[in-house]
JSON list of C-alpha atoms in Angstrom, two decimals:
[
{"chain": "A", "resi": 1, "resn": "MET", "atom": "CA", "xyz": [81.64, 98.42, 128.94]},
{"chain": "A", "resi": 2, "resn": "GLU", "atom": "CA", "xyz": [82.96, 97.87, 132.20]},
{"chain": "A", "resi": 3, "resn": "LEU", "atom": "CA", "xyz": [84.62, 94.49, 131.27]},
{"chain": "A", "resi": 4, "resn": "LEU", "atom": "CA", "xyz": [86.23, 96.50, 128.67]},
{"chain": "A", "resi": 5, "resn": "SER", "atom": "CA", "xyz": [87.37, 99.16, 130.74]},
{"chain": "A", "resi": 6, "resn": "ASP", "atom": "CA", "xyz": [89.03, 96.67, 133.44]},
{"chain": "A", "resi": 7, "resn": "ARG", "atom": "CA", "xyz": [90.94, 95.23, 130.38]},
{"chain": "A", "resi": 8, "resn": "LEU", "atom": "CA", "xyz": [92.12, 98.49, 128.64]},
{"chain": "A", "resi": 9, "resn": "SER", "atom": "CA", "xyz": [93.22, 99.10, 132.26]},
{"chain": "A", "resi": 10, "resn": "ALA", "atom": "CA", "xyz": [95.16, 96.33, 132.82]},
{"chain": "A", "resi": 11, "resn": "GLU", "atom": "CA", "xyz": [96.95, 96.74, 129.57]},
{"chain": "A", "resi": 12, "resn": "VAL", "atom": "CA", "xyz": [97.90, 100.34, 130.49]},
{"chain": "A", "resi": 13, "resn": "THR", "atom": "CA", "xyz": [99.07, 98.89, 133.51]},
{"chain": "A", "resi": 14, "resn": "HIS", "atom": "CA", "xyz": [100.84, 96.25, 131.86]},
{"chain": "A", "resi": 15, "resn": "LEU", "atom": "CA", "xyz": [102.89, 98.65, 129.09]},
{"chain": "A", "resi": 16, "resn": "LEU", "atom": "CA", "xyz": [103.51, 101.08, 131.94]},
{"chain": "A", "resi": 17, "resn": "MET", "atom": "CA", "xyz": [105.51, 98.37, 134.52]},
{"chain": "A", "resi": 18, "resn": "VAL", "atom": "CA", "xyz": [107.39, 97.15, 131.07]},
{"chain": "A", "resi": 19, "resn": "PHE", "atom": "CA", "xyz": [108.25, 100.46, 130.46]},
{"chain": "A", "resi": 20, "resn": "LEU", "atom": "CA", "xyz": [109.80, 101.29, 133.60]},
{"chain": "A", "resi": 21, "resn": "ARG", "atom": "CA", "xyz": [112.25, 98.37, 133.70]},
{"chain": "A", "resi": 22, "resn": "VAL", "atom": "CA", "xyz": [112.82, 98.66, 129.61]},
{"chain": "A", "resi": 23, "resn": "GLY", "atom": "CA", "xyz": [113.27, 102.44, 130.08]},
{"chain": "A", "resi": 24, "resn": "ALA", "atom": "CA", "xyz": [115.90, 102.21, 132.97]},
{"chain": "A", "resi": 25, "resn": "ALA", "atom": "CA", "xyz": [117.62, 99.27, 130.96]},
{"chain": "A", "resi": 26, "resn": "VAL", "atom": "CA", "xyz": [117.97, 101.51, 127.88]},
{"chain": "A", "resi": 27, "resn": "SER", "atom": "CA", "xyz": [119.31, 104.46, 129.52]},
{"chain": "A", "resi": 28, "resn": "LEU", "atom": "CA", "xyz": [122.50, 102.51, 130.62]},
{"chain": "A", "resi": 29, "resn": "PHE", "atom": "CA", "xyz": [123.17, 99.72, 127.25]},
{"chain": "A", "resi": 30, "resn": "PRO", "atom": "CA", "xyz": [125.69, 100.60, 124.78]},
{"chain": "A", "resi": 31, "resn": "GLY", "atom": "CA", "xyz": [124.54, 102.37, 121.99]},
{"chain": "A", "resi": 32, "resn": "PHE", "atom": "CA", "xyz": [121.07, 103.02, 122.61]},
{"chain": "A", "resi": 33, "resn": "GLY", "atom": "CA", "xyz": [121.97, 105.22, 126.00]},
{"chain": "A", "resi": 34, "resn": "ASN", "atom": "CA", "xyz": [125.04, 107.06, 125.01]},
{"chain": "A", "resi": 35, "resn": "ARG", "atom": "CA", "xyz": [124.72, 110.38, 125.86]},
{"chain": "A", "resi": 36, "resn": "THR", "atom": "CA", "xyz": [125.46, 111.91, 122.01]},
{"chain": "A", "resi": 37, "resn": "LEU", "atom": "CA", "xyz": [121.68, 110.59, 121.52]},
{"chain": "A", "resi": 38, "resn": "SER", "atom": "CA", "xyz": [118.87, 113.03, 122.74]},
{"chain": "A", "resi": 39, "resn": "ALA", "atom": "CA", "xyz": [116.49, 112.59, 125.48]},
{"chain": "A", "resi": 40, "resn": "ARG", "atom": "CA", "xyz": [113.70, 112.17, 122.64]},
{"chain": "A", "resi": 41, "resn": "VAL", "atom": "CA", "xyz": [115.64, 109.38, 120.64]},
{"chain": "A", "resi": 42, "resn": "LYS", "atom": "CA", "xyz": [116.58, 107.87, 124.03]},
{"chain": "A", "resi": 43, "resn": "LEU", "atom": "CA", "xyz": [112.56, 107.87, 124.70]},
{"chain": "A", "resi": 44, "resn": "ALA", "atom": "CA", "xyz": [111.38, 106.25, 121.37]},
{"chain": "A", "resi": 45, "resn": "ILE", "atom": "CA", "xyz": [114.14, 103.63, 121.72]},
{"chain": "A", "resi": 46, "resn": "ALA", "atom": "CA", "xyz": [112.66, 102.62, 125.19]},
{"chain": "A", "resi": 47, "resn": "LEU", "atom": "CA", "xyz": [109.18, 102.90, 123.74]},
{"chain": "A", "resi": 48, "resn": "VAL", "atom": "CA", "xyz": [109.91, 100.63, 120.96]},
{"chain": "A", "resi": 49, "resn": "PHE", "atom": "CA", "xyz": [111.53, 98.21, 122.85]},
{"chain": "A", "resi": 50, "resn": "SER", "atom": "CA", "xyz": [108.38, 98.30, 125.18]},
{"chain": "A", "resi": 51, "resn": "LEU", "atom": "CA", "xyz": [106.12, 97.77, 122.45]},
{"chain": "A", "resi": 52, "resn": "ILE", "atom": "CA", "xyz": [108.09, 94.54, 121.78]},
{"chain": "A", "resi": 53, "resn": "VAL", "atom": "CA", "xyz": [108.38, 93.11, 124.99]},
{"chain": "A", "resi": 54, "resn": "THR", "atom": "CA", "xyz": [105.12, 93.66, 126.38]},
{"chain": "A", "resi": 55, "resn": "PRO", "atom": "CA", "xyz": [103.46, 90.93, 124.80]},
{"chain": "A", "resi": 56, "resn": "ALA", "atom": "CA", "xyz": [106.09, 88.33, 125.34]},
{"chain": "A", "resi": 57, "resn": "THR", "atom": "CA", "xyz": [105.40, 89.24, 129.17]},
{"chain": "A", "resi": 58, "resn": "PRO", "atom": "CA", "xyz": [102.69, 88.67, 131.86]},
{"chain": "A", "resi": 59, "resn": "GLY", "atom": "CA", "xyz": [100.86, 91.53, 132.82]},
{"chain": "A", "resi": 60, "resn": "PRO", "atom": "CA", "xyz": [100.42, 92.17, 136.64]},
{"chain": "A", "resi": 61, "resn": "GLY", "atom": "CA", "xyz": [96.78, 92.53, 136.20]},
{"chain": "A", "resi": 62, "resn": "ILE", "atom": "CA", "xyz": [94.47, 95.74, 137.73]},
{"chain": "A", "resi": 63, "resn": "LEU", "atom": "CA", "xyz": [96.46, 97.78, 140.64]},
{"chain": "A", "resi": 64, "resn": "SER", "atom": "CA", "xyz": [95.84, 100.19, 142.74]},
{"chain": "A", "resi": 65, "resn": "PHE", "atom": "CA", "xyz": [97.95, 103.76, 142.64]},
{"chain": "A", "resi": 66, "resn": "ALA", "atom": "CA", "xyz": [99.73, 102.54, 145.83]},
{"chain": "A", "resi": 67, "resn": "GLN", "atom": "CA", "xyz": [100.91, 99.09, 144.14]},
{"chain": "A", "resi": 68, "resn": "ILE", "atom": "CA", "xyz": [101.96, 100.95, 140.75]},
{"chain": "A", "resi": 69, "resn": "LEU", "atom": "CA", "xyz": [104.48, 103.30, 143.03]},
{"chain": "A", "resi": 70, "resn": "SER", "atom": "CA", "xyz": [105.51, 99.58, 144.86]},
{"chain": "A", "resi": 71, "resn": "ILE", "atom": "CA", "xyz": [106.26, 97.55, 141.82]},
{"chain": "A", "resi": 72, "resn": "GLY", "atom": "CA", "xyz": [106.95, 100.74, 139.29]},
{"chain": "A", "resi": 73, "resn": "GLY", "atom": "CA", "xyz": [110.02, 101.49, 142.28]},
{"chain": "A", "resi": 74, "resn": "ALA", "atom": "CA", "xyz": [110.92, 97.94, 141.74]},
{"chain": "A", "resi": 75, "resn": "GLU", "atom": "CA", "xyz": [110.61, 97.98, 137.78]},
{"chain": "A", "resi": 76, "resn": "ILE", "atom": "CA", "xyz": [112.93, 100.85, 137.92]},
{"chain": "A", "resi": 77, "resn": "LEU", "atom": "CA", "xyz": [115.84, 99.28, 140.11]},
{"chain": "A", "resi": 78, "resn": "THR", "atom": "CA", "xyz": [115.60, 95.72, 137.72]},
{"chain": "A", "resi": 79, "resn": "GLY", "atom": "CA", "xyz": [116.00, 97.64, 134.99]},
{"chain": "A", "resi": 80, "resn": "LEU", "atom": "CA", "xyz": [119.16, 99.59, 136.02]},
{"chain": "A", "resi": 81, "resn": "VAL", "atom": "CA", "xyz": [120.67, 96.25, 137.38]},
{"chain": "A", "resi": 82, "resn": "PHE", "atom": "CA", "xyz": [120.30, 94.57, 133.82]},
{"chain": "A", "resi": 83, "resn": "GLY", "atom": "CA", "xyz": [121.79, 97.90, 132.35]},
{"chain": "A", "resi": 84, "resn": "LEU", "atom": "CA", "xyz": [124.58, 98.04, 134.38]},
{"chain": "A", "resi": 85, "resn": "ALA", "atom": "CA", "xyz": [125.35, 94.55, 133.80]},
{"chain": "A", "resi": 86, "resn": "LEU", "atom": "CA", "xyz": [126.14, 95.70, 129.88]},
{"chain": "A", "resi": 87, "resn": "ARG", "atom": "CA", "xyz": [127.43, 99.18, 131.08]},
{"chain": "A", "resi": 88, "resn": "LEU", "atom": "CA", "xyz": [130.06, 97.67, 132.30]},
{"chain": "A", "resi": 89, "resn": "LEU", "atom": "CA", "xyz": [131.67, 95.87, 129.60]},
{"chain": "A", "resi": 90, "resn": "VAL", "atom": "CA", "xyz": [131.54, 99.41, 127.61]},
{"chain": "A", "resi": 91, "resn": "LEU", "atom": "CA", "xyz": [133.65, 100.53, 130.99]},
{"chain": "A", "resi": 92, "resn": "ALA", "atom": "CA", "xyz": [135.84, 97.47, 130.50]},
{"chain": "A", "resi": 93, "resn": "LEU", "atom": "CA", "xyz": [136.49, 98.65, 126.88]},
{"chain": "A", "resi": 94, "resn": "HIS", "atom": "CA", "xyz": [137.40, 102.30, 128.53]},
{"chain": "A", "resi": 95, "resn": "THR", "atom": "CA", "xyz": [139.45, 101.07, 131.34]},
{"chain": "A", "resi": 96, "resn": "ALA", "atom": "CA", "xyz": [141.62, 98.95, 128.45]},
{"chain": "A", "resi": 97, "resn": "GLY", "atom": "CA", "xyz": [141.84, 101.93, 126.33]},
{"chain": "A", "resi": 98, "resn": "SER", "atom": "CA", "xyz": [143.11, 104.11, 129.14]},
{"chain": "A", "resi": 99, "resn": "ILE", "atom": "CA", "xyz": [145.74, 101.39, 130.15]},
{"chain": "A", "resi": 100, "resn": "ALA", "atom": "CA", "xyz": [147.02, 101.10, 126.59]},
{"chain": "A", "resi": 101, "resn": "ALA", "atom": "CA", "xyz": [147.22, 104.88, 126.11]},
{"chain": "A", "resi": 102, "resn": "GLN", "atom": "CA", "xyz": [148.95, 105.63, 129.15]},
{"chain": "A", "resi": 103, "resn": "SER", "atom": "CA", "xyz": [151.17, 102.69, 128.74]},
{"chain": "A", "resi": 104, "resn": "THR", "atom": "CA", "xyz": [152.15, 103.87, 124.96]},
{"chain": "A", "resi": 105, "resn": "SER", "atom": "CA", "xyz": [152.14, 107.51, 125.65]},
{"chain": "A", "resi": 106, "resn": "LEU", "atom": "CA", "xyz": [149.55, 108.46, 123.55]},
{"chain": "A", "resi": 107, "resn": "SER", "atom": "CA", "xyz": [146.82, 109.05, 126.41]},
{"chain": "A", "resi": 108, "resn": "GLN", "atom": "CA", "xyz": [146.85, 113.02, 125.46]},
{"chain": "A", "resi": 109, "resn": "ILE", "atom": "CA", "xyz": [145.99, 112.46, 121.77]},
{"chain": "A", "resi": 110, "resn": "LEU", "atom": "CA", "xyz": [142.25, 113.45, 120.83]},
{"chain": "A", "resi": 111, "resn": "GLY", "atom": "CA", "xyz": [141.34, 113.00, 124.13]},
{"chain": "A", "resi": 112, "resn": "GLY", "atom": "CA", "xyz": [138.40, 115.30, 124.65]},
{"chain": "A", "resi": 113, "resn": "MET", "atom": "CA", "xyz": [136.47, 113.98, 121.10]},
{"chain": "A", "resi": 114, "resn": "ALA", "atom": "CA", "xyz": [134.16, 112.04, 123.20]},
{"chain": "A", "resi": 115, "resn": "ALA", "atom": "CA", "xyz": [131.07, 112.65, 125.14]},
{"chain": "A", "resi": 116, "resn": "GLU", "atom": "CA", "xyz": [132.71, 111.23, 128.13]},
{"chain": "A", "resi": 117, "resn": "PRO", "atom": "CA", "xyz": [136.33, 112.35, 128.40]},
{"chain": "A", "resi": 118, "resn": "MET", "atom": "CA", "xyz": [138.87, 109.63, 127.38]},
{"chain": "A", "resi": 119, "resn": "PRO", "atom": "CA", "xyz": [141.84, 108.80, 125.26]},
{"chain": "A", "resi": 120, "resn": "ALA", "atom": "CA", "xyz": [141.80, 108.40, 121.96]},
{"chain": "A", "resi": 121, "resn": "MET", "atom": "CA", "xyz": [142.52, 105.04, 122.26]},
{"chain": "A", "resi": 122, "resn": "GLY", "atom": "CA", "xyz": [139.93, 104.27, 124.58]},
{"chain": "A", "resi": 123, "resn": "HIS", "atom": "CA", "xyz": [137.51, 106.41, 122.29]},
{"chain": "A", "resi": 124, "resn": "VAL", "atom": "CA", "xyz": [138.05, 104.03, 119.34]},
{"chain": "A", "resi": 125, "resn": "LEU", "atom": "CA", "xyz": [137.74, 100.80, 121.16]},
{"chain": "A", "resi": 126, "resn": "VAL", "atom": "CA", "xyz": [134.44, 101.70, 122.54]},
{"chain": "A", "resi": 127, "resn": "LEU", "atom": "CA", "xyz": [133.18, 103.11, 119.44]},
{"chain": "A", "resi": 128, "resn": "SER", "atom": "CA", "xyz": [134.15, 100.26, 117.47]},
{"chain": "A", "resi": 129, "resn": "GLY", "atom": "CA", "xyz": [133.00, 97.75, 120.28]},
{"chain": "A", "resi": 130, "resn": "ILE", "atom": "CA", "xyz": [129.53, 99.24, 120.02]},
{"chain": "A", "resi": 131, "resn": "THR", "atom": "CA", "xyz": [129.78, 99.29, 116.08]},
{"chain": "A", "resi": 132, "resn": "LEU", "atom": "CA", "xyz": [130.43, 95.78, 116.40]},
{"chain": "A", "resi": 133, "resn": "ALA", "atom": "CA", "xyz": [127.65, 94.39, 118.57]},
{"chain": "A", "resi": 134, "resn": "ILE", "atom": "CA", "xyz": [125.21, 96.73, 116.75]},
{"chain": "A", "resi": 135, "resn": "VAL", "atom": "CA", "xyz": [125.99, 95.40, 113.41]},
{"chain": "A", "resi": 136, "resn": "LEU", "atom": "CA", "xyz": [126.09, 91.59, 114.81]},
{"chain": "A", "resi": 137, "resn": "GLY", "atom": "CA", "xyz": [122.61, 91.93, 115.88]},
{"chain": "A", "resi": 138, "resn": "MET", "atom": "CA", "xyz": [122.67, 93.68, 119.43]},
{"chain": "A", "resi": 139, "resn": "HIS", "atom": "CA", "xyz": [118.90, 95.18, 118.60]},
{"chain": "A", "resi": 140, "resn": "VAL", "atom": "CA", "xyz": [117.94, 91.71, 118.47]},
{"chain": "A", "resi": 141, "resn": "ARG", "atom": "CA", "xyz": [120.03, 90.38, 121.50]},
{"chain": "A", "resi": 142, "resn": "VAL", "atom": "CA", "xyz": [118.71, 93.21, 123.92]},
{"chain": "A", "resi": 143, "resn": "ALA", "atom": "CA", "xyz": [115.15, 92.40, 123.01]},
{"chain": "A", "resi": 144, "resn": "GLU", "atom": "CA", "xyz": [115.87, 88.81, 124.08]},
{"chain": "A", "resi": 145, "resn": "TYR", "atom": "CA", "xyz": [117.82, 89.83, 127.16]},
{"chain": "A", "resi": 146, "resn": "LEU", "atom": "CA", "xyz": [114.99, 91.97, 128.05]},
{"chain": "A", "resi": 147, "resn": "ILE", "atom": "CA", "xyz": [112.34, 89.14, 127.61]},
{"chain": "A", "resi": 148, "resn": "GLN", "atom": "CA", "xyz": [114.57, 86.92, 129.61]},
{"chain": "A", "resi": 149, "resn": "SER", "atom": "CA", "xyz": [114.91, 89.54, 132.47]},
{"chain": "A", "resi": 150, "resn": "TYR", "atom": "CA", "xyz": [111.31, 88.86, 133.19]},
{"chain": "A", "resi": 151, "resn": "ILE", "atom": "CA", "xyz": [112.01, 85.17, 133.75]},
{"chain": "A", "resi": 152, "resn": "LEU", "atom": "CA", "xyz": [114.89, 85.74, 136.17]},
{"chain": "A", "resi": 153, "resn": "LEU", "atom": "CA", "xyz": [112.59, 88.52, 138.07]},
{"chain": "A", "resi": 154, "resn": "PRO", "atom": "CA", "xyz": [109.36, 88.67, 137.06]},
{"chain": "A", "resi": 155, "resn": "THR", "atom": "CA", "xyz": [107.53, 92.07, 137.54]},
{"chain": "A", "resi": 156, "resn": "GLY", "atom": "CA", "xyz": [107.43, 93.39, 141.20]},
{"chain": "A", "resi": 157, "resn": "SER", "atom": "CA", "xyz": [110.38, 91.40, 141.93]},
{"chain": "A", "resi": 158, "resn": "ALA", "atom": "CA", "xyz": [113.61, 92.76, 143.09]},
{"chain": "A", "resi": 159, "resn": "ILE", "atom": "CA", "xyz": [116.96, 91.59, 144.07]},
{"chain": "A", "resi": 160, "resn": "ALA", "atom": "CA", "xyz": [117.86, 91.16, 147.59]},
{"chain": "A", "resi": 161, "resn": "PRO", "atom": "CA", "xyz": [120.15, 93.91, 149.14]},
{"chain": "A", "resi": 162, "resn": "GLN", "atom": "CA", "xyz": [122.43, 91.46, 150.18]},
{"chain": "A", "resi": 163, "resn": "ASP", "atom": "CA", "xyz": [122.73, 89.69, 147.12]},
{"chain": "A", "resi": 164, "resn": "LEU", "atom": "CA", "xyz": [122.85, 93.17, 144.62]},
{"chain": "A", "resi": 165, "resn": "ALA", "atom": "CA", "xyz": [125.72, 93.96, 146.70]},
{"chain": "A", "resi": 166, "resn": "SER", "atom": "CA", "xyz": [127.75, 90.47, 145.41]},
{"chain": "A", "resi": 167, "resn": "TRP", "atom": "CA", "xyz": [126.39, 90.42, 142.12]},
{"chain": "A", "resi": 168, "resn": "GLY", "atom": "CA", "xyz": [127.79, 94.19, 141.88]},
{"chain": "A", "resi": 169, "resn": "THR", "atom": "CA", "xyz": [130.97, 93.69, 143.78]},
{"chain": "A", "resi": 170, "resn": "GLY", "atom": "CA", "xyz": [131.44, 90.43, 141.08]},
{"chain": "A", "resi": 171, "resn": "GLN", "atom": "CA", "xyz": [130.73, 92.20, 138.11]},
{"chain": "A", "resi": 172, "resn": "VAL", "atom": "CA", "xyz": [133.20, 95.30, 138.98]},
{"chain": "A", "resi": 173, "resn": "ALA", "atom": "CA", "xyz": [135.69, 92.46, 139.61]},
{"chain": "A", "resi": 174, "resn": "ARG", "atom": "CA", "xyz": [134.90, 90.96, 136.04]},
{"chain": "A", "resi": 175, "resn": "MET", "atom": "CA", "xyz": [135.39, 94.23, 134.39]},
{"chain": "A", "resi": 176, "resn": "PHE", "atom": "CA", "xyz": [138.62, 94.64, 135.56]},
{"chain": "A", "resi": 177, "resn": "ALA", "atom": "CA", "xyz": [139.49, 90.97, 134.54]},
{"chain": "A", "resi": 178, "resn": "LEU", "atom": "CA", "xyz": [138.28, 91.96, 130.99]},
{"chain": "A", "resi": 179, "resn": "ALA", "atom": "CA", "xyz": [139.82, 94.89, 130.84]},
{"chain": "A", "resi": 180, "resn": "LEU", "atom": "CA", "xyz": [143.54, 93.98, 131.83]},
{"chain": "A", "resi": 181, "resn": "PRO", "atom": "CA", "xyz": [143.92, 91.16, 129.17]},
{"chain": "A", "resi": 182, "resn": "LEU", "atom": "CA", "xyz": [142.70, 93.28, 126.62]},
{"chain": "A", "resi": 183, "resn": "ALA", "atom": "CA", "xyz": [145.32, 95.97, 127.57]},
{"chain": "A", "resi": 184, "resn": "ALA", "atom": "CA", "xyz": [148.22, 93.09, 127.95]},
{"chain": "A", "resi": 185, "resn": "PRO", "atom": "CA", "xyz": [149.90, 93.66, 124.44]},
{"chain": "A", "resi": 186, "resn": "PHE", "atom": "CA", "xyz": [150.03, 97.40, 125.26]},
{"chain": "A", "resi": 187, "resn": "VAL", "atom": "CA", "xyz": [151.38, 96.93, 128.58]},
{"chain": "A", "resi": 188, "resn": "ILE", "atom": "CA", "xyz": [154.11, 94.14, 127.68]},
{"chain": "A", "resi": 189, "resn": "ALA", "atom": "CA", "xyz": [155.40, 96.38, 124.63]},
{"chain": "A", "resi": 190, "resn": "SER", "atom": "CA", "xyz": [155.83, 99.22, 126.96]},
{"chain": "A", "resi": 191, "resn": "LEU", "atom": "CA", "xyz": [157.67, 97.15, 129.48]},
{"chain": "A", "resi": 192, "resn": "VAL", "atom": "CA", "xyz": [160.06, 96.20, 126.80]},
{"chain": "A", "resi": 193, "resn": "TYR", "atom": "CA", "xyz": [160.36, 99.45, 125.50]},
{"chain": "A", "resi": 194, "resn": "ASN", "atom": "CA", "xyz": [161.58, 100.59, 128.63]},
{"chain": "A", "resi": 195, "resn": "LEU", "atom": "CA", "xyz": [163.98, 98.11, 129.31]},
{"chain": "A", "resi": 196, "resn": "ALA", "atom": "CA", "xyz": [165.63, 98.55, 126.27]},
{"chain": "A", "resi": 197, "resn": "LEU", "atom": "CA", "xyz": [165.58, 102.25, 126.66]},
{"chain": "A", "resi": 198, "resn": "GLY", "atom": "CA", "xyz": [166.91, 101.34, 130.34]},
{"chain": "A", "resi": 199, "resn": "ALA", "atom": "CA", "xyz": [170.02, 99.10, 128.50]},
{"chain": "A", "resi": 200, "resn": "ILE", "atom": "CA", "xyz": [170.77, 101.99, 125.92]},
{"chain": "A", "resi": 201, "resn": "ASN", "atom": "CA", "xyz": [170.80, 104.88, 128.17]},
{"chain": "A", "resi": 202, "resn": "ARG", "atom": "CA", "xyz": [173.27, 102.66, 130.30]},
{"chain": "A", "resi": 203, "resn": "ALA", "atom": "CA", "xyz": [175.61, 101.95, 127.02]},
{"chain": "A", "resi": 204, "resn": "MET", "atom": "CA", "xyz": [175.46, 105.33, 125.56]},
{"chain": "A", "resi": 205, "resn": "PRO", "atom": "CA", "xyz": [174.77, 108.02, 128.82]},
{"chain": "A", "resi": 206, "resn": "GLN", "atom": "CA", "xyz": [175.23, 110.74, 126.00]},
{"chain": "A", "resi": 207, "resn": "LEU", "atom": "CA", "xyz": [172.45, 109.88, 123.87]},
{"chain": "A", "resi": 208, "resn": "MET", "atom": "CA", "xyz": [169.24, 111.62, 124.31]},
{"chain": "A", "resi": 209, "resn": "VAL", "atom": "CA", "xyz": [167.15, 108.20, 124.38]},
{"chain": "A", "resi": 210, "resn": "ALA", "atom": "CA", "xyz": [163.84, 109.56, 125.27]},
{"chain": "A", "resi": 211, "resn": "PHE", "atom": "CA", "xyz": [163.75, 111.64, 122.21]},
{"chain": "A", "resi": 212, "resn": "VAL", "atom": "CA", "xyz": [165.03, 108.92, 119.97]},
{"chain": "A", "resi": 213, "resn": "GLY", "atom": "CA", "xyz": [162.54, 106.04, 121.44]},
{"chain": "A", "resi": 214, "resn": "ALA", "atom": "CA", "xyz": [159.73, 108.20, 121.48]},
{"chain": "A", "resi": 215, "resn": "PRO", "atom": "CA", "xyz": [158.56, 107.90, 117.92]},
{"chain": "A", "resi": 216, "resn": "PHE", "atom": "CA", "xyz": [159.14, 103.88, 118.47]},
{"chain": "A", "resi": 217, "resn": "ILE", "atom": "CA", "xyz": [156.67, 103.69, 121.44]},
{"chain": "A", "resi": 218, "resn": "THR", "atom": "CA", "xyz": [153.93, 106.04, 119.42]},
{"chain": "A", "resi": 219, "resn": "PHE", "atom": "CA", "xyz": [154.66, 103.43, 116.21]},
{"chain": "A", "resi": 220, "resn": "GLY", "atom": "CA", "xyz": [154.48, 100.67, 118.27]},
{"chain": "A", "resi": 221, "resn": "GLY", "atom": "CA", "xyz": [151.32, 101.69, 120.45]},
{"chain": "A", "resi": 222, "resn": "LEU", "atom": "CA", "xyz": [149.57, 102.46, 116.92]},
{"chain": "A", "resi": 223, "resn": "PHE", "atom": "CA", "xyz": [150.45, 99.49, 115.29]},
{"chain": "A", "resi": 224, "resn": "LEU", "atom": "CA", "xyz": [148.80, 97.26, 118.30]},
{"chain": "A", "resi": 225, "resn": "LEU", "atom": "CA", "xyz": [146.35, 98.98, 117.81]},
{"chain": "A", "resi": 226, "resn": "PHE", "atom": "CA", "xyz": [145.94, 98.56, 114.01]},
{"chain": "A", "resi": 227, "resn": "ALA", "atom": "CA", "xyz": [147.06, 94.83, 113.97]},
{"chain": "A", "resi": 228, "resn": "GLY", "atom": "CA", "xyz": [145.09, 93.88, 117.63]},
{"chain": "A", "resi": 229, "resn": "ALA", "atom": "CA", "xyz": [141.96, 95.67, 117.72]},
{"chain": "A", "resi": 230, "resn": "PRO", "atom": "CA", "xyz": [140.03, 92.99, 115.74]},
{"chain": "A", "resi": 231, "resn": "LEU", "atom": "CA", "xyz": [140.98, 90.51, 118.10]},
{"chain": "A", "resi": 232, "resn": "LEU", "atom": "CA", "xyz": [140.42, 92.47, 120.99]},
{"chain": "A", "resi": 233, "resn": "LEU", "atom": "CA", "xyz": [136.71, 93.31, 120.24]},
{"chain": "A", "resi": 234, "resn": "MET", "atom": "CA", "xyz": [135.90, 89.55, 119.22]},
{"chain": "A", "resi": 235, "resn": "LEU", "atom": "CA", "xyz": [136.87, 88.84, 122.88]},
{"chain": "A", "resi": 236, "resn": "TRP", "atom": "CA", "xyz": [134.82, 91.55, 124.07]},
{"chain": "A", "resi": 237, "resn": "HIS", "atom": "CA", "xyz": [131.76, 90.43, 121.93]},
{"chain": "A", "resi": 238, "resn": "ASP", "atom": "CA", "xyz": [131.93, 87.05, 123.60]},
{"chain": "A", "resi": 239, "resn": "ALA", "atom": "CA", "xyz": [131.78, 88.66, 126.62]},
{"chain": "A", "resi": 240, "resn": "LEU", "atom": "CA", "xyz": [129.00, 90.44, 126.04]},
{"chain": "A", "resi": 241, "resn": "LEU", "atom": "CA", "xyz": [127.23, 87.84, 124.33]},
{"chain": "A", "resi": 242, "resn": "GLN", "atom": "CA", "xyz": [128.09, 85.71, 127.93]},
{"chain": "A", "resi": 243, "resn": "THR", "atom": "CA", "xyz": [126.30, 88.95, 129.79]},
{"chain": "A", "resi": 244, "resn": "LEU", "atom": "CA", "xyz": [123.58, 88.48, 127.55]},
{"chain": "A", "resi": 245, "resn": "ALA", "atom": "CA", "xyz": [123.10, 85.02, 127.81]},
{"chain": "A", "resi": 246, "resn": "ASP", "atom": "CA", "xyz": [123.28, 84.87, 131.42]},
{"chain": "A", "resi": 247, "resn": "PRO", "atom": "CA", "xyz": [123.08, 88.48, 132.76]},
{"chain": "A", "resi": 248, "resn": "LEU", "atom": "CA", "xyz": [122.58, 87.26, 136.87]},
{"chain": "A", "resi": 249, "resn": "GLY", "atom": "CA", "xyz": [125.21, 84.45, 136.51]},
{"chain": "A", "resi": 250, "resn": "ALA", "atom": "CA", "xyz": [128.33, 84.36, 139.06]},
{"chain": "A", "resi": 251, "resn": "PRO", "atom": "CA", "xyz": [131.28, 86.22, 137.04]},
{"chain": "A", "resi": 252, "resn": "PRO", "atom": "CA", "xyz": [134.12, 83.72, 135.77]}
]
């Protein structure tokens, strides 16, 4: 009975440590950690992923209460790091949508429909990107991602503060480096539109070019979103797969 009790205690401790890391990561994951989901749904998702990951990871054994607190804190921090790596990719779509909307004068259309305030283009890109990722098997990739996290950082390990700062700076830079090319077609179209509008205004000062040109930039922005969204989302999905494969790698 004593052996069975120790074994049960070790298994419960193992599941608890996994749940702390997985729960922290799931709270930031795209799709699984959205604000639109209730806390109960997020808790159920975290528990399911914990049950999947636990058999594939080594257990810490029997721990004292002080060790549980110490290792548990490190596990929560590690989970937040791995969750943030994916969350920044969603922020890249959000940023790209904001830049595109500001460039094409569509920043205020349906701006309050998302749980997090963003322009309509950002809402469409974020929702489409998350949907694409889930349809293409993100739940399987996430399970592999969480298991891989234990290879990179075993239970109780923590990233050194200087390494964490360097990694965070690189990931934020990578996010902007991804967002700007995604929004580039809209910025280029806006530049061409404003140059043409300026030339027409110089040639015909009496013409109210702003009222004449507004429908064109609006239609052009919507057309670019319709025509370019599939390519933009595939580029974003490639970046997502790269992060899932190497979350702590150096940004390109």
